CSV table of C-alpha atoms in Angstrom, one decimal:
chain,number,residue,atom,x,y,z
O,655,UNK,CA,123.8,99.2,103.5
O,656,UNK,CA,124.5,95.3,103.8
O,657,UNK,CA,122.0,95.0,107.0
O,658,UNK,CA,119.8,96.9,104.5
O,659,UNK,CA,120.8,93.8,101.9
O,660,UNK,CA,120.2,91.6,104.6
O,661,UNK,CA,117.5,92.0,106.2
O,662,UNK,CA,115.2,91.7,102.3
O,663,UNK,CA,116.8,88.3,101.7
O,664,UNK,CA,115.0,87.1,104.9
O,665,UNK,CA,112.3,88.8,103.5
O,666,UNK,CA,112.5,87.0,99.8
O,667,UNK,CA,113.6,84.2,101.8
O,668,UNK,CA,110.1,83.6,103.6
O,669,UNK,CA,108.2,84.3,100.0
O,670,UNK,CA,110.2,82.0,98.0
O,671,UNK,CA,108.3,79.6,101.1
O,672,UNK,CA,104.9,80.6,99.8
O,673,UNK,CA,102.7,78.9,97.6
O,674,UNK,CA,98.8,80.3,96.2
O,675,UNK,CA,96.4,78.3,94.8
O,676,UNK,CA,93.7,79.0,92.2
O,677,UNK,CA,90.0,77.5,93.4
O,678,UNK,CA,89.4,75.1,90.9
O,679,UNK,CA,88.6,71.3,90.4
O,680,UNK,CA,91.5,69.1,89.6
O,681,UNK,CA,89.7,67.1,86.7
O,682,UNK,CA,90.7,64.0,89.2
O,683,UNK,CA,88.0,64.4,91.1
O,684,UNK,CA,86.0,63.1,88.5
O,685,UNK,CA,88.0,60.4,88.4
O,686,UNK,CA,86.8,57.0,90.1
O,687,UNK,CA,89.3,55.5,90.3
O,688,UNK,CA,91.5,57.2,91.5
O,689,UNK,CA,92.6,57.8,95.0
O,690,UNK,CA,93.6,61.4,94.7
O,691,UNK,CA,89.7,62.3,93.9
O,692,UNK,CA,89.4,61.2,97.9
O,693,UNK,CA,91.6,64.1,98.4
O,694,UNK,CA,88.0,66.5,97.4
O,695,UNK,CA,86.0,64.2,98.8
O,696,UNK,CA,86.6,61.8,102.0
O,697,UNK,CA,82.8,60.7,101.4
O,698,UNK,CA,83.6,59.6,98.2
O,699,UNK,CA,83.7,55.7,98.1
O,700,UNK,CA,86.7,54.1,98.1
O,701,UNK,CA,87.5,52.2,95.0
O,702,UNK,CA,90.9,50.0,95.5
O,703,UNK,CA,90.9,47.4,99.0
O,704,UNK,CA,94.1,48.9,99.3
O,705,UNK,CA,96.4,52.2,98.5
O,706,UNK,CA,100.3,53.3,99.0
O,707,UNK,CA,101.3,56.7,98.2
O,708,UNK,CA,105.0,56.6,96.9
O,709,UNK,CA,106.7,59.9,98.4
O,710,UNK,CA,106.8,62.5,97.8
O,711,UNK,CA,105.8,61.5,93.6
O,712,UNK,CA,102.9,62.8,94.6
O,713,UNK,CA,102.7,66.3,93.2
O,714,UNK,CA,99.6,69.0,92.7
O,715,UNK,CA,100.9,72.7,92.0
O,716,UNK,CA,98.6,75.5,90.7
O,717,UNK,CA,99.5,78.9,89.7
O,718,UNK,CA,97.4,82.1,88.2
O,719,UNK,CA,97.6,85.3,87.8
O,720,UNK,CA,94.8,87.6,86.3
O,721,UNK,CA,96.9,90.7,85.3
O,722,UNK,CA,99.4,88.8,83.1
O,723,UNK,CA,99.4,86.5,80.4
O,724,UNK,CA,101.8,86.8,77.7
O,725,UNK,CA,99.8,89.2,75.3
O,726,UNK,CA,99.1,91.3,78.4
O,727,UNK,CA,103.0,91.6,78.6
O,728,UNK,CA,103.7,92.3,74.7
O,729,UNK,CA,102.3,93.0,71.4
O,730,UNK,CA,104.3,92.2,68.5
O,731,UNK,CA,104.9,94.7,65.1
O,732,UNK,CA,106.6,93.3,61.9
O,733,UNK,CA,110.2,91.8,63.6
O,734,UNK,CA,109.9,93.7,67.1
O,735,UNK,CA,108.0,93.5,70.6
O,736,UNK,CA,106.9,95.9,72.2
O,737,UNK,CA,105.4,96.2,75.8
O,738,UNK,CA,101.8,96.4,76.0
O,739,UNK,CA,100.6,99.3,77.9
O,740,UNK,CA,97.5,99.2,77.2
O,741,UNK,CA,96.1,96.1,78.7
O,742,UNK,CA,98.3,96.4,81.9
O,743,UNK,CA,96.8,99.8,82.1
O,744,UNK,CA,92.7,98.1,81.8
O,745,UNK,CA,94.0,94.5,83.6
O,746,UNK,CA,95.3,97.3,86.7
O,747,UNK,CA,91.6,99.2,86.7
O,748,UNK,CA,89.8,95.6,87.0
O,749,UNK,CA,89.8,95.2,91.0
O,750,UNK,CA,88.4,91.7,90.3
O,751,UNK,CA,92.1,90.7,88.2
O,752,UNK,CA,94.7,92.1,91.4
O,753,UNK,CA,94.5,88.7,93.3
O,754,UNK,CA,97.7,86.1,92.1
O,755,UNK,CA,98.3,83.0,93.0
O,756,UNK,CA,99.9,79.5,94.0
O,757,UNK,CA,99.2,76.4,95.3
O,758,UNK,CA,101.4,73.5,96.1
O,759,UNK,CA,100.7,69.7,97.8
O,760,UNK,CA,103.3,67.5,97.9
O,761,UNK,CA,102.4,64.1,99.3
O,762,UNK,CA,104.9,62.2,101.8
O,763,UNK,CA,103.4,59.2,102.4
O,764,UNK,CA,100.2,57.7,102.1
O,765,UNK,CA,98.8,54.3,102.8
O,766,UNK,CA,94.7,53.4,102.6
O,767,UNK,CA,92.9,49.4,103.5
O,768,UNK,CA,88.9,49.0,103.6
O,769,UNK,CA,87.2,46.4,106.4
O,770,UNK,CA,84.4,45.4,105.0
O,771,UNK,CA,82.4,48.7,104.5
O,772,UNK,CA,84.8,50.6,106.2
O,773,UNK,CA,87.9,52.6,105.5
O,774,UNK,CA,90.7,54.1,106.5
O,775,UNK,CA,93.9,56.0,105.2
O,776,UNK,CA,96.5,57.1,106.8
O,777,UNK,CA,98.3,60.5,105.7
O,778,UNK,CA,101.2,63.5,105.6
O,779,UNK,CA,101.7,66.3,103.1
O,780,UNK,CA,103.4,69.3,102.5
O,781,UNK,CA,100.6,72.4,102.0
O,782,UNK,CA,101.8,75.6,101.2
O,783,UNK,CA,99.6,78.1,99.9
O,784,UNK,CA,100.2,82.0,98.9
O,785,UNK,CA,97.6,85.1,98.1
O,786,UNK,CA,99.0,88.4,96.5
O,787,UNK,CA,97.7,91.1,95.7
O,788,UNK,CA,99.2,93.9,94.2
O,789,UNK,CA,98.3,97.5,94.4
O,790,UNK,CA,96.8,97.5,91.0
O,791,UNK,CA,95.7,101.2,91.1
O,792,UNK,CA,98.2,102.1,92.1
O,793,UNK,CA,100.1,100.5,89.5
O,794,UNK,CA,97.3,102.0,86.6
O,795,UNK,CA,98.8,105.1,87.6
O,796,UNK,CA,102.1,104.9,87.1
O,797,UNK,CA,102.1,103.5,83.7
O,798,UNK,CA,99.5,105.3,82.6
O,799,UNK,CA,101.1,108.9,83.9
O,800,UNK,CA,99.7,111.5,86.2
O,801,UNK,CA,97.7,113.9,83.4
O,802,UNK,CA,94.4,112.5,84.3
O,803,UNK,CA,94.6,111.7,87.9
O,804,UNK,CA,96.3,115.7,89.1
O,805,UNK,CA,94.0,116.8,91.4
O,806,UNK,CA,92.6,112.5,92.7
O,807,UNK,CA,93.8,111.1,95.5
O,808,UNK,CA,94.8,107.4,94.4
O,809,UNK,CA,94.6,104.7,97.2
O,810,UNK,CA,96.0,101.1,96.7
O,811,UNK,CA,95.8,98.4,99.1
O,812,UNK,CA,98.4,95.5,98.7
O,813,UNK,CA,98.3,92.2,100.5
O,814,UNK,CA,100.8,89.1,101.1
O,815,UNK,CA,99.4,85.8,102.5
O,816,UNK,CA,101.9,82.7,102.8
O,817,UNK,CA,100.4,79.6,104.9
O,818,UNK,CA,103.1,76.8,104.5
O,819,UNK,CA,102.9,73.7,106.8
O,820,UNK,CA,102.8,69.5,107.1
O,821,UNK,CA,99.2,68.1,107.4
O,822,UNK,CA,99.0,64.6,109.3
O,823,UNK,CA,95.8,63.2,108.9
O,824,UNK,CA,93.3,60.2,108.6
O,825,UNK,CA,90.4,59.3,106.7
O,826,UNK,CA,87.4,57.7,108.1
O,827,UNK,CA,85.2,56.4,105.8
O,828,UNK,CA,81.7,54.2,106.2
O,829,UNK,CA,79.3,53.2,104.1
O,830,UNK,CA,75.9,52.0,104.8
O,831,UNK,CA,73.2,50.8,103.2
O,832,UNK,CA,75.3,50.4,100.3
O,833,UNK,CA,74.3,54.1,98.9
O,834,UNK,CA,75.2,55.9,101.5
O,835,UNK,CA,78.9,56.7,102.2
O,836,UNK,CA,79.9,59.7,105.0
O,837,UNK,CA,83.8,60.2,105.5
O,838,UNK,CA,85.7,62.4,107.8
O,839,UNK,CA,89.7,63.8,107.9
O,840,UNK,CA,90.8,65.2,111.2
O,841,UNK,CA,94.5,66.5,110.7
O,842,UNK,CA,97.2,68.0,112.8
O,843,UNK,CA,98.8,70.4,111.7
O,844,UNK,CA,102.9,72.0,112.3
O,845,UNK,CA,103.2,75.4,110.7
O,846,UNK,CA,106.6,75.3,109.5
O,847,UNK,CA,106.6,79.6,107.5
O,848,UNK,CA,104.0,82.4,107.9
O,849,UNK,CA,103.7,85.7,106.1
O,850,UNK,CA,100.4,87.9,106.1
O,851,UNK,CA,100.5,91.7,105.8
O,852,UNK,CA,98.8,93.7,108.7
O,853,UNK,CA,97.9,96.4,106.7
O,854,UNK,CA,99.7,97.9,103.6
O,855,UNK,CA,98.9,100.1,101.6
O,856,UNK,CA,100.2,102.9,98.6
O,857,UNK,CA,99.5,106.0,98.3
O,858,UNK,CA,100.3,108.4,94.8
O,859,UNK,CA,98.9,111.7,94.5
O,860,UNK,CA,99.0,115.0,92.0
O,861,UNK,CA,98.2,119.0,92.5
O,862,UNK,CA,97.6,120.8,90.7
O,863,UNK,CA,100.6,122.1,90.3
O,864,UNK,CA,102.4,119.2,89.0
O,865,UNK,CA,104.3,117.7,91.8
O,866,UNK,CA,103.4,114.4,92.3
O,867,UNK,CA,102.9,113.2,95.9
O,868,UNK,CA,103.9,109.5,97.2
O,869,UNK,CA,103.1,108.1,100.7
O,870,UNK,CA,102.7,103.9,101.8
O,871,UNK,CA,103.0,101.5,104.6
O,872,UNK,CA,103.9,98.2,105.1
O,873,UNK,CA,103.6,95.7,108.2
O,874,UNK,CA,103.8,92.5,108.5
O,875,UNK,CA,104.4,89.3,110.2
O,876,UNK,CA,107.0,86.6,108.7
O,877,UNK,CA,107.3,83.7,110.7
O,878,UNK,CA,110.2,81.2,108.8
O,879,UNK,CA,112.3,78.1,110.3
O,880,UNK,CA,115.6,78.3,111.9
O,881,UNK,CA,117.9,76.9,109.0
O,882,UNK,CA,120.6,76.6,111.6
O,883,UNK,CA,119.0,73.6,113.2
O,884,UNK,CA,118.8,71.2,109.1
O,885,UNK,CA,122.7,71.6,109.9
O,886,UNK,CA,125.2,70.0,111.8
O,887,UNK,CA,123.4,66.9,111.7
O,888,UNK,CA,120.7,67.9,115.1
O,889,UNK,CA,118.0,66.0,114.2
O,890,UNK,CA,116.8,67.2,117.6
O,891,UNK,CA,116.3,70.4,116.3
O,892,UNK,CA,115.6,70.2,113.6
O,893,UNK,CA,112.4,67.7,114.1
O,894,UNK,CA,111.3,70.7,116.4
O,895,UNK,CA,111.1,73.1,113.1
O,896,UNK,CA,108.2,70.2,111.7
O,897,UNK,CA,106.2,69.7,114.5
O,898,UNK,CA,107.4,72.4,116.8
O,899,UNK,CA,104.9,74.3,119.0
O,900,UNK,CA,103.5,76.3,115.9
O,901,UNK,CA,100.6,73.3,116.2
O,902,UNK,CA,96.5,73.8,114.7
O,903,UNK,CA,93.8,71.5,114.4
O,904,UNK,CA,91.8,71.0,110.9
O,905,UNK,CA,89.0,68.9,109.9
O,906,UNK,CA,87.9,67.8,106.7
O,907,UNK,CA,84.4,65.7,106.3
O,908,UNK,CA,82.2,64.3,103.1
O,909,UNK,CA,79.1,62.9,102.4
O,910,UNK,CA,78.2,61.3,99.0
O,911,UNK,CA,74.1,59.6,97.9
O,912,UNK,CA,73.4,57.5,95.5
O,913,UNK,CA,69.8,58.3,94.2
O,914,UNK,CA,68.0,56.9,92.1
O,915,UNK,CA,67.7,56.6,88.2
O,916,UNK,CA,71.4,56.8,87.9
O,917,UNK,CA,71.9,59.7,90.2
O,918,UNK,CA,74.2,60.7,92.7
O,919,UNK,CA,75.0,63.9,95.2
O,920,UNK,CA,78.1,64.9,97.1
O,921,UNK,CA,79.8,67.0,99.5
O,922,UNK,CA,82.6,68.5,100.7
O,923,UNK,CA,83.7,70.4,103.2
O,924,UNK,CA,87.6,70.8,102.7
O,925,UNK,CA,90.3,72.5,105.4
O,926,UNK,CA,88.7,73.8,108.3
O,927,UNK,CA,91.1,74.4,111.0
O,928,UNK,CA,93.9,76.7,112.2
O,929,UNK,CA,97.1,76.4,113.1
O,930,UNK,CA,98.2,79.0,115.9
O,931,UNK,CA,102.0,80.6,115.6
O,932,UNK,CA,104.2,80.4,119.1
O,933,UNK,CA,107.3,83.1,119.2
O,934,UNK,CA,108.3,81.1,121.6
O,935,UNK,CA,108.8,78.2,119.2
O,936,UNK,CA,112.0,76.7,117.6
O,937,UNK,CA,111.2,79.3,114.4
O,938,UNK,CA,112.5,82.4,113.8
O,939,UNK,CA,109.9,85.4,114.1
O,940,UNK,CA,110.2,89.0,112.7
O,941,UNK,CA,108.4,91.9,111.7
O,942,UNK,CA,109.0,94.0,108.7
O,943,UNK,CA,107.8,97.9,109.1
O,944,UNK,CA,108.3,100.0,106.0
O,945,UNK,CA,107.1,103.7,105.4
O,946,UNK,CA,108.1,107.3,103.8
O,947,UNK,CA,111.0,108.4,104.8
O,948,UNK,CA,110.9,111.4,107.4
O,949,UNK,CA,114.7,112.4,107.0
O,950,UNK,CA,114.8,112.6,103.2
O,951,UNK,CA,114.9,115.9,101.8
O,952,UNK,CA,111.9,114.8,99.6
O,953,UNK,CA,109.6,114.2,102.7
O,954,UNK,CA,106.5,116.9,103.0
O,955,UNK,CA,103.8,116.9,104.9
O,956,UNK,CA,103.5,113.1,105.3
O,957,UNK,CA,104.1,113.0,101.7
O,958,UNK,CA,107.8,112.4,99.3
O,959,UNK,CA,107.0,114.9,97.1
O,960,UNK,CA,108.9,115.7,93.6
O,961,UNK,CA,108.6,118.8,92.1
O,962,UNK,CA,109.9,117.7,89.2
O,963,UNK,CA,112.8,115.0,87.5
O,964,UNK,CA,116.3,115.5,88.3
O,965,UNK,CA,117.2,113.5,85.1
O,966,UNK,CA,121.1,114.3,85.6
O,967,UNK,CA,120.7,113.1,89.0
O,968,UNK,CA,118.9,110.1,87.8
O,969,UNK,CA,121.5,109.3,84.8
O,970,UNK,CA,124.1,109.2,86.7
O,971,UNK,CA,123.0,105.9,89.0
O,972,UNK,CA,122.0,104.5,85.5
O,973,UNK,CA,125.7,105.0,83.9
O,974,UNK,CA,127.6,104.5,86.8
O,975,UNK,CA,130.0,101.3,87.4
O,976,UNK,CA,127.4,100.5,90.2
O,977,UNK,CA,123.7,101.3,89.3
O,978,UNK,CA,122.6,98.7,91.6
O,979,UNK,CA,124.2,99.7,94.5
O,980,UNK,CA,123.7,103.4,93.7
O,981,UNK,CA,120.2,102.6,93.2
O,982,UNK,CA,119.6,101.0,96.1
O,983,UNK,CA,121.1,103.5,98.4
O,984,UNK,CA,118.6,105.8,97.0
O,985,UNK,CA,115.5,104.2,97.5
O,986,UNK,CA,116.7,103.9,100.7
O,987,UNK,CA,116.6,107.5,100.9
O,988,UNK,CA,112.6,106.9,99.9
O,989,UNK,CA,112.0,104.5,102.3
O,990,UNK,CA,112.5,103.6,106.2
O,991,UNK,CA,112.0,100.6,107.4
O,992,UNK,CA,112.9,98.3,110.2
O,993,UNK,CA,113.3,94.1,110.7
O,994,UNK,CA,113.0,93.3,114.9
O,995,UNK,CA,112.4,90.2,115.9
O,996,UNK,CA,109.9,88.7,117.9
O,997,UNK,CA,106.2,89.3,118.3
O,998,UNK,CA,102.6,88.6,119.7
O,999,UNK,CA,101.7,84.7,119.7
O,1000,UNK,CA,98.5,84.6,116.4
O,1001,UNK,CA,97.0,82.5,115.0
O,1002,UNK,CA,95.4,81.9,111.1
O,1003,UNK,CA,92.5,79.8,110.1
O,1004,UNK,CA,93.3,77.5,106.8
O,1005,UNK,CA,90.9,79.1,103.9
O,1006,UNK,CA,88.0,77.0,103.6
O,1007,UNK,CA,86.4,74.7,100.7
O,1008,UNK,CA,83.3,73.7,100.5
O,1009,UNK,CA,82.5,71.4,96.4
O,1010,UNK,CA,79.3,70.3,96.3
O,1011,UNK,CA,78.8,67.8,93.1
O,1012,UNK,CA,75.6,66.5,91.5
O,1013,UNK,CA,76.0,63.4,88.7
O,1014,UNK,CA,74.4,61.3,86.2
O,1015,UNK,CA,75.7,58.0,85.2
O,1016,UNK,CA,75.5,57.6,81.3
O,1017,UNK,CA,76.1,53.8,81.8
O,1018,UNK,CA,77.9,51.6,84.7
O,1019,UNK,CA,81.6,53.1,83.4
O,1020,UNK,CA,81.0,56.7,81.6
O,1021,UNK,CA,79.2,59.8,84.7
O,1022,UNK,CA,78.7,64.0,83.7
O,1023,UNK,CA,78.5,66.0,86.6
O,1024,UNK,CA,78.5,69.6,87.3
O,1025,UNK,CA,80.8,70.6,90.2
O,1026,UNK,CA,80.7,74.1,92.2
O,1027,UNK,CA,83.7,75.3,94.5
O,1028,UNK,CA,83.7,78.2,96.3
O,1029,UNK,CA,86.9,79.1,98.7
O,1030,UNK,CA,86.4,81.6,101.2
O,1031,UNK,CA,89.0,84.1,101.4
O,1032,UNK,CA,89.5,86.6,104.4
O,1033,UNK,CA,86.5,89.0,103.3
O,1034,UNK,CA,85.9,87.0,100.0
O,1035,UNK,CA,84.5,84.4,98.8
O,1036,UNK,CA,85.1,82.8,95.9
O,1037,UNK,CA,83.0,80.6,93.1
O,1038,UNK,CA,84.1,77.8,90.2
O,1039,UNK,CA,81.2,76.0,88.5
O,1040,UNK,CA,82.5,73.6,86.0
O,1041,UNK,CA,81.1,70.2,84.5
O,1042,UNK,CA,82.7,67.0,84.3
O,1043,UNK,CA,83.2,64.2,82.6
O,1044,UNK,CA,84.9,60.9,83.5
O,1045,UNK,CA,85.1,57.8,81.4
O,1046,UNK,CA,86.3,54.1,81.8
O,1047,UNK,CA,88.2,52.0,79.3
O,1048,UNK,CA,89.3,49.2,79.4
O,1049,UNK,CA,90.4,47.4,83.0
O,1050,UNK,CA,93.8,50.0,82.4
O,1051,UNK,CA,92.9,53.8,81.9
O,1052,UNK,CA,90.6,56.1,82.9
O,1053,UNK,CA,90.0,59.6,81.6
O,1054,UNK,CA,88.3,62.8,82.8
O,1055,UNK,CA,87.2,66.3,80.6
O,1056,UNK,CA,86.6,69.2,82.6
O,1057,UNK,CA,85.5,72.3,81.4
O,1058,UNK,CA,85.1,75.5,84.0
O,1059,UNK,CA,82.6,77.8,83.4
O,1060,UNK,CA,83.6,80.7,85.1
O,1061,UNK,CA,86.8,80.5,87.5
O,1062,UNK,CA,87.2,82.3,91.0
O,1063,UNK,CA,88.9,85.2,88.7
O,1064,UNK,CA,86.6,86.0,86.9
O,1065,UNK,CA,87.5,84.8,83.4
O,1066,UNK,CA,84.6,82.4,81.2
O,1067,UNK,CA,85.9,78.5,79.3
O,1068,UNK,CA,89.0,77.1,81.1
O,1069,UNK,CA,88.9,72.6,80.9
O,1070,UNK,CA,90.8,70.6,82.4
O,1071,UNK,CA,92.0,67.0,80.8
O,1072,UNK,CA,93.4,64.2,83.5
O,1073,UNK,CA,94.4,60.3,83.2
O,1074,UNK,CA,94.4,57.4,85.8
O,1075,UNK,CA,97.2,54.9,83.7
O,1076,UNK,CA,96.9,51.1,85.7
O,1077,UNK,CA,99.9,49.0,84.5
O,1078,UNK,CA,98.9,46.0,87.1
O,1079,UNK,CA,99.1,48.2,91.0
O,1080,UNK,CA,101.5,50.6,89.8
O,1081,UNK,CA,98.8,53.7,89.4
O,1082,UNK,CA,100.0,56.7,87.4
O,1083,UNK,CA,97.7,59.6,87.8
O,1084,UNK,CA,98.9,62.7,85.1
O,1085,UNK,CA,95.9,66.5,84.8
O,1086,UNK,CA,96.5,69.2,83.4
O,1087,UNK,CA,94.6,72.0,84.5
O,1088,UNK,CA,93.4,76.2,84.1
O,1089,UNK,CA,93.9,76.2,80.5
O,1090,UNK,CA,92.4,79.0,79.2
O,1091,UNK,CA,90.1,78.1,75.7
O,1092,UNK,CA,91.4,81.1,73.6
O,1093,UNK,CA,91.2,79.5,70.0
O,1094,UNK,CA,92.0,82.0,67.4
O,1095,UNK,CA,93.0,80.2,63.2
O,1096,UNK,CA,91.9,77.1,65.3
O,1097,UNK,CA,95.0,76.5,67.1
O,1098,UNK,CA,95.0,77.5,71.0
O,1099,UNK,CA,96.3,80.7,71.9
O,1100,UNK,CA,98.6,79.6,75.0
O,1101,UNK,CA,99.4,83.5,75.0
O,1102,UNK,CA,96.8,83.8,76.3
O,1103,UNK,CA,96.9,81.6,79.4
O,1104,UNK,CA,96.3,83.2,83.2
O,1105,UNK,CA,96.4,79.9,84.6
O,1106,UNK,CA,97.5,76.6,85.1
O,1107,UNK,CA,97.1,73.3,86.7
O,1108,UNK,CA,99.8,70.5,87.1
O,1109,UNK,CA,99.2,67.0,89.5
O,1110,UNK,CA,101.2,64.0,88.8
O,1111,UNK,CA,101.8,60.3,90.8
O,1112,UNK,CA,102.6,56.8,91.2
O,1113,UNK,CA,100.7,55.3,93.7
O,1114,UNK,CA,100.6,51.1,94.3
O,1115,UNK,CA,96.2,50.2,94.8
O,1116,UNK,CA,95.2,46.2,94.7
O,1117,UNK,CA,91.5,45.0,95.5
O,1118,UNK,CA,89.2,45.8,94.2
O,1119,UNK,CA,85.6,47.2,96.5
O,1120,UNK,CA,82.2,46.5,96.4
O,1121,UNK,CA,80.3,49.2,98.5
O,1122,UNK,CA,78.2,49.6,96.0
O,1123,UNK,CA,75.5,47.2,94.0
O,1124,UNK,CA,75.9,50.1,90.9
O,1125,UNK,CA,80.1,49.7,90.8
O,1126,UNK,CA,80.4,46.0,90.5
O,1127,UNK,CA,81.0,45.4,87.3
O,1128,UNK,CA,83.3,48.5,87.3
O,1129,UNK,CA,87.5,47.1,87.1
C-alpha cells in the first residue's frame, strides 16, 4: 500500500509540472508599442531600439475548461446550493467541451537591440503546455444512471499530454523597402518534464439483468527531472537537468506587409519543432500501466462485474476511523497498476500555431484588425477568430480590446483587454483575456466563466525605430 501511494505521488508530481493552453489571441498582440507582440509575430517591426526584460516578472498564464464553470457545478434554490447534475451531464456528452487546458510562459531573460533596418533579440523562456481530455460520456453515464444505457456499452477515450521545457531563441528581423518586414526565431529546446498517454479508455456496460460491467486501462510515459540533482549543491548535475540530453529544435517565423490606403497584412507560424526524450539523460523515466485487477473477486470475463451494491461494505468503509486508507485498499483490489523505471527514447512535437491578421489604420494612432489563430493539436485543429482594436494615447499609454467571435472550445463571445503603461523607459503591461461575455441584469456574470488568461510584466525599452514612414510620428 505504501509503495502504491509513493507511485501515485510520483505521477501527481509529474502532472503538477504540466500546464495546458487556450488557443486565443492575447490582447497584447494588438499593442504595437509593447515588445510582447513580437512573441506572437516575429515579423512585426519592433517598436523600440533597445529592450531588456526584467527576469521572470514577465508571466503569461492561461486556463480553459469547456466542462466546468461555477454555474455548471452548482445551482441555488433559496438558501441552499445543490450540485448541478443535469448541466454536468449535458456538458459531459458534448465532446468539444471535454478538453481542459493550461498554458504557462515565464520569460527568464530577454534583450534586444536595433541596428538600422535589422533588429536582434535573444530570449529564454520557461514553457509549459498541458491538455487533458476527460472520458465525458462515461462520466455522464455515472451521473445519469444506467437506466438509459441498458444493453448499450459506453466506451470513452481520455488522454493527458503535458510538455514542459526551456526555450532559448534568437530572433532576427529585417525590414525591406520600408513596408515589408520578415522575422525568424530559431530556438533551442531543453526538455524538462513530459507526460503523455499512449492509450487510455474507460468502458461501462449494463446488461439486461442490470449488472454493471466496468473495464479500462491506461498506458502512459512520465519523464521528469531528478529532484535529487538540485540538492546538496550539485550544480553540474542540476545543469544537466536543465540543458541535458532531452534536446530539440524549434522555429518561429513571420512576415508583415504595409499596404496602400492604410491597410496591412501579417502572418506568423509559431512553435514548429520537436523534442527528443532520451532515457539515458539525468531525468527520471517512468512508465505507468494500469487496468482492472484480474485477481479481484469482482472480475468476470474481462470486466469488473457488480451484481448490485454491497451497502454494508460501503458504509463500513465510509464510517471507519481511517476511511481514506480503507477506500484506497478497496480500490487497489479493483485496479492493478505498475510503475516501472526506464523506457524507450521518443520524440514529441510542439503544438504549431498559425496566426493571420488583416488590419486597417483609422488614424496614425488608432488601428483595428481581424485575426484568426489555429492551433494544430495531434489529430485535431482548432481555430479562434477575433476582432481587435489598438489605441495609442498621449506618450505613455496604449490600450487594446479583443473580441473573440468563437473560441477553440466552441463558445461564442469572449473579451480581452490589454494595456501598456510607459513610465519613462519602464514599461508595465497587463492583459486579461478569454472572459466569457454573459451579461444578465446589466452585470457581468463571472459564474459562467470557462476560460481566463492573464499576462503581466515589466521591461525597459528606449528609443523609437523609424523603419516605416507611416510610424514616424508615433511615440
